[in-house]
Amino acid sequence: MKKIVTFGEMMLRLKPQENERIIQSNQFSALYGGAEANVAVSLSLLGDHAQFVSKFPDHAVGQAALGTLRRYGVDTSQVLLGGPRLGIYFFEKGASIRNTSVVYDRAGSSFAVSKAAEYDWAQILADADYFYFSGITPAISAELTQAILSACQFCVNHQIKVICDLNYRGKMWTPQQAQATMNQLMPYVDICLAHDEDFEASLGIKAFDGDMSHGIEQKDDFISGMKAIIAKYPNIKTVASVLRNIYSVEDSQWMALMIDHDQVFETPIYQIHVWEGVAAGDAFGAGLIHGLVKNYNPQDCLNFALAASVLKLTISGDLNLVNEKEILEVMNKQNGMRMMR
């Protein structure tokens, strides 16, 4: 079985009840999540060997986070223990014209203060087939940027595929900082995921005008941006993107594009009523990786990834708690509105 290693931070997620605002709520539900951890859980639920690499505090909260990963079958044998705390983020679910928002409290976490030298990539990646990281992790610290760089260099020397989701976060760094850092890492990447503002903020490549109400109509611009990534970094053979028309927090249309070895692929458009709009990009990435692991053809790989992504929009929390059969049913439009008995 092929092995996928993901590297990043898992955090405690605190969410007010229902659609309450943070400033009014006196109760918060507690869950755990984080981009690379979300991908690992999705892959494990799809039957793949997913290993998550990070650093957690060695106390009850850290153990609870570890327990979440283990509950869904993720390999946590390379999670380091120690340091002061687990990062936290507060998730405020939007409604109608009020956007969903996030407040980070992650400074000084065990992962954020960890050093590049703590991660023994020769041991961690010894039997890996894929290495996955997102742009969130190098945004945390220079040490973690160096850790990713070391991992990528090992991968290139040992024929391990590197997958990067640009995943730009404006609350964590500026476009100038992101571009300076990502330009160091992209020469090692084989497969790049780029959505919406990722192109310009992370790589300085124009592909999207910023208006989320008509992303799908900008398909040609996205394709041009994807081709520009491949031209700038010829080591990258595959670029995939999700395009969206967002009309409100609850209602939107989704489709996806991919360039794979110079061929362009696209999915049908899904009309979606969103329950919770978080981590759908992570679900997309996991779906794409699963398709690669299973040797799907490029079109099926992209269709599967988008079906996984839109299913995540119907599930609360960070984790895409669906299996391969459920994704295939959406992808092949077999389930419709039937009750599953």
XYZ file of C-alpha atoms in Angstrom:
341
model
C 0.000 0.000 0.000
C 1.329 3.435 -0.934
C 2.072 5.765 1.969
C 1.271 9.484 2.194
C 3.040 11.646 4.787
C 1.458 14.994 5.709
C 3.234 17.663 7.790
C 1.538 20.495 9.644
C -0.267 21.721 12.735
C -3.394 20.306 14.346
C -5.325 22.727 16.527
C -8.174 22.821 18.992
C -11.212 24.326 17.269
C -13.696 26.218 19.445
C -17.042 27.131 17.888
C -20.007 29.059 19.340
C -23.351 27.290 19.392
C -25.344 27.350 16.138
C -24.822 30.699 14.383
C -23.947 32.687 17.481
C -21.119 35.186 17.364
C -18.005 34.792 19.477
C -18.797 37.946 21.441
C -22.213 36.659 22.525
C -21.680 32.954 23.117
C -21.034 31.403 26.530
C -20.684 27.876 25.138
C -18.159 26.579 22.632
C -17.982 23.118 21.095
C -14.482 21.644 20.968
C -13.124 19.708 17.987
C -9.679 19.258 16.444
C -8.434 20.008 12.965
C -5.835 21.587 10.722
C -5.174 21.452 6.984
C -2.630 18.639 6.815
C -4.310 16.686 9.617
C -7.627 16.963 7.777
C -6.021 15.520 4.654
C -4.532 12.634 6.628
C -7.899 11.758 8.197
C -9.667 11.877 4.825
C -7.089 9.597 3.256
C -7.265 7.142 6.134
C -11.058 6.971 5.865
C -10.630 6.235 2.160
C -8.467 3.241 3.027
C -5.049 4.761 2.355
C -1.959 4.661 4.596
C -1.739 8.231 5.878
C 0.867 9.375 8.385
C 0.658 12.756 10.099
C 3.840 14.465 11.328
C 3.671 17.294 13.862
C 4.415 18.189 17.482
C 1.812 18.135 20.270
C 2.067 19.058 23.950
C 2.454 16.057 26.221
C -0.701 16.582 28.269
C -4.422 15.826 28.126
C -5.225 18.281 25.320
C -2.418 16.925 23.185
C -3.595 13.387 23.879
C -7.138 14.346 22.875
C -5.847 15.634 19.538
C -3.836 12.443 19.052
C -6.921 10.433 19.926
C -8.892 12.140 17.166
C -6.302 11.115 14.587
C -6.056 7.560 15.887
C -9.833 7.168 15.979
C -9.865 7.490 12.207
C -6.841 5.284 11.594
C -4.132 7.884 10.974
C -0.547 6.764 11.651
C 0.733 9.039 14.460
C 4.007 7.232 15.110
C 6.037 10.283 14.027
C 4.143 12.902 16.061
C 6.587 14.460 18.524
C 5.515 15.186 22.105
C 6.595 18.198 24.127
C 6.414 21.956 24.178
C 3.965 24.346 25.824
C 0.536 24.126 24.198
C -1.765 23.182 21.348
C -2.749 25.986 19.005
C -6.378 27.129 19.096
C -8.662 28.667 16.545
C -12.124 30.104 17.087
C -14.574 29.352 14.288
C -17.588 31.618 13.831
C -20.104 30.216 11.350
C -21.634 32.868 9.136
C -25.172 33.137 7.811
C -26.661 34.700 4.693
C -24.578 37.823 3.962
C -22.465 37.544 7.157
C -19.258 35.719 6.320
C -17.803 32.838 8.272
C -14.702 34.002 10.161
C -11.750 32.600 12.085
C -9.682 33.973 14.978
C -6.276 32.337 15.526
C -4.620 31.788 18.888
C -1.689 29.697 17.726
C 1.420 31.698 18.633
C 3.804 29.775 20.858
C 2.231 26.377 20.212
C 4.339 23.231 20.483
C 4.429 22.959 16.705
C 5.079 26.660 16.117
C 8.176 26.691 18.349
C 9.533 23.345 17.144
C 12.891 23.340 15.366
C 13.698 21.997 11.927
C 16.334 19.684 13.386
C 13.689 17.834 15.418
C 12.263 16.216 12.275
C 14.364 13.285 11.056
C 13.196 13.131 7.459
C 15.373 10.168 6.537
C 13.476 8.152 9.123
C 10.058 9.749 8.598
C 10.071 9.444 4.804
C 11.968 6.156 4.543
C 9.004 4.256 3.060
C 6.866 7.168 1.818
C 5.459 7.560 -1.688
C 3.971 11.061 -1.304
C 4.777 14.070 0.900
C 2.048 16.683 1.401
C 2.261 20.150 2.927
C 0.301 23.369 2.608
C 1.284 27.032 2.555
C -0.043 27.360 6.092
C 2.939 25.550 7.619
C 5.780 27.726 6.257
C 3.716 30.776 7.276
C 4.103 29.735 10.923
C 7.889 30.109 11.262
C 11.234 30.169 9.476
C 12.163 26.945 11.276
C 9.156 25.146 9.812
C 9.989 26.535 6.371
C 13.428 24.983 6.760
C 11.846 21.718 7.914
C 9.711 21.593 4.756
C 12.693 22.489 2.582
C 14.706 19.633 4.096
C 11.804 17.227 3.580
C 11.376 18.308 -0.041
C 15.081 17.908 -0.756
C 14.963 14.385 0.664
C 11.914 13.625 -1.476
C 13.559 14.790 -4.685
C 16.599 12.627 -3.963
C 14.473 9.561 -3.189
C 11.760 9.732 -5.894
C 8.991 10.718 -3.471
C 6.257 12.876 -5.016
C 5.755 16.278 -3.363
C 2.258 17.780 -3.240
C 1.668 21.381 -2.149
C -1.634 23.148 -1.513
C -0.732 26.851 -1.607
C -3.490 27.573 0.946
C -2.722 31.290 1.403
C -3.825 32.748 4.749
C -3.831 36.539 4.870
C -4.072 36.533 8.675
C -0.723 34.708 8.867
C 1.520 36.542 6.397
C 1.601 39.090 3.579
C 1.736 38.291 -0.139
C 5.337 39.527 -0.187
C 6.317 37.148 2.616
C 4.404 34.281 1.048
C 5.979 34.746 -2.378
C 9.517 34.985 -0.992
C 9.031 31.731 0.908
C 6.976 29.728 -1.567
C 9.411 30.540 -4.372
C 12.032 28.619 -2.374
C 9.785 25.570 -2.036
C 8.026 25.333 -5.391
C 11.055 24.012 -7.347
C 10.652 20.756 -5.391
C 6.905 20.337 -5.970
C 5.390 17.833 -8.412
C 1.679 18.582 -7.890
C 0.296 22.013 -6.960
C -3.176 22.893 -5.688
C -4.105 26.558 -6.122
C -7.488 28.158 -5.476
C -8.826 31.713 -5.778
C -6.341 34.207 -4.309
C -3.603 31.567 -3.920
C -2.191 32.240 -7.384
C -1.438 35.913 -6.893
C -0.849 36.058 -3.133
C 1.460 33.031 -2.996
C 3.171 33.124 -6.399
C 2.523 36.560 -7.910
C 0.553 35.007 -10.786
C -2.743 36.630 -11.796
C -5.650 34.219 -12.265
C -8.619 35.602 -10.307
C -10.074 39.092 -9.889
C -11.186 38.558 -6.281
C -14.938 38.539 -6.916
C -16.179 35.279 -5.393
C -19.602 35.657 -7.015
C -18.285 34.740 -10.460
C -15.184 32.586 -10.106
C -16.499 29.972 -12.539
C -16.888 32.584 -15.274
C -13.131 33.215 -14.941
C -12.284 29.677 -16.050
C -10.026 30.816 -18.889
C -8.084 33.083 -16.517
C -7.619 30.183 -14.101
C -6.313 27.986 -16.912
C -3.874 30.734 -17.905
C -2.743 30.993 -14.281
C -2.260 27.236 -14.037
C -0.185 27.248 -17.214
C 1.866 30.125 -15.793
C 2.677 28.055 -12.698
C 3.924 25.192 -14.878
C 5.940 27.597 -17.041
C 7.544 29.188 -13.970
C 8.223 25.847 -12.281
C 8.701 23.186 -14.995
C 9.143 20.514 -12.318
C 5.385 20.815 -11.659
C 3.442 18.495 -13.948
C -0.029 18.829 -12.410
C -1.979 21.868 -11.174
C -5.546 21.641 -9.874
C -7.979 24.365 -8.817
C -11.481 24.714 -7.390
C -13.615 27.495 -8.902
C -16.641 28.874 -7.086
C -19.574 31.209 -7.517
C -20.530 32.134 -3.956
C -23.919 33.829 -3.628
C -24.252 33.635 0.156
C -22.709 31.664 3.016
C -25.191 28.868 2.300
C -25.539 28.855 -1.488
C -22.853 28.462 -4.130
C -21.727 26.659 -7.261
C -18.518 24.627 -7.432
C -16.407 23.134 -10.202
C -12.750 22.151 -10.625
C -10.021 22.363 -13.247
C -6.778 20.462 -13.660
C -3.852 20.580 -16.027
C -2.041 17.256 -16.051
C 0.937 16.854 -18.372
C -0.349 19.701 -20.575
C -3.912 18.360 -20.861
C -6.803 20.387 -19.414
C -9.589 18.631 -17.516
C -12.749 20.063 -15.947
C -15.646 18.799 -13.849
C -19.382 19.410 -14.033
C -20.751 22.267 -11.911
C -22.358 21.418 -8.570
C -25.132 23.566 -7.081
C -24.496 23.385 -3.332
C -26.378 24.333 -0.180
C -23.573 24.654 2.354
C -23.922 23.442 5.935
C -20.429 24.497 7.023
C -17.882 26.000 4.668
C -14.591 24.873 6.169
C -11.876 22.440 5.035
C -13.450 21.713 1.639
C -10.089 22.491 0.055
C -8.444 19.883 2.273
C -11.096 17.370 1.219
C -10.360 18.225 -2.416
C -6.644 17.641 -1.904
C -7.234 14.325 -0.171
C -9.589 13.215 -2.937
C -7.021 14.077 -5.581
C -4.267 12.198 -3.750
C -6.531 9.175 -3.307
C -7.191 9.154 -7.032
C -3.455 9.223 -7.708
C -2.822 6.386 -5.263
C -5.576 4.316 -6.891
C -4.296 5.107 -10.395
C -7.526 6.787 -11.515
C -7.334 8.416 -14.920
C -6.955 12.228 -14.682
C -10.636 12.977 -15.356
C -11.874 10.535 -12.722
C -9.229 11.782 -10.312
C -10.505 15.351 -10.644
C -14.170 14.329 -10.503
C -13.530 12.298 -7.352
C -11.665 15.188 -5.706
C -14.482 17.664 -6.332
C -17.149 15.209 -5.165
C -15.178 14.759 -1.931
C -14.917 18.531 -1.570
C -18.614 19.314 -2.002
C -19.550 16.479 0.366
C -17.405 18.151 3.026
C -19.641 21.226 2.754
C -22.484 19.137 4.214
C -20.511 18.091 7.325
C -19.726 20.141 10.433
C -16.191 20.204 11.791
C -12.856 20.093 9.993
C -12.890 16.415 9.080
C -14.474 14.971 5.943
C -16.143 11.947 7.517
C -17.083 10.115 4.327
C -15.891 6.929 2.666
C -14.973 6.073 -0.903
C -18.381 4.615 -1.739
C -20.203 7.783 -0.640
C -17.909 9.956 -2.743
C -18.306 7.717 -5.780
C -22.100 7.860 -5.408
C -21.997 11.656 -5.604
C -19.450 11.572 -8.399
C -21.552 9.169 -10.441
C -24.865 10.776 -9.396
C -26.200 7.442 -8.166
C -27.716 8.501 -4.873
C -29.966 11.419 -5.874
C -32.402 12.044 -3.026
C -32.892 8.400 -2.060
C -32.798 7.278 1.539
C -29.786 4.992 1.978
C -31.098 1.770 3.563
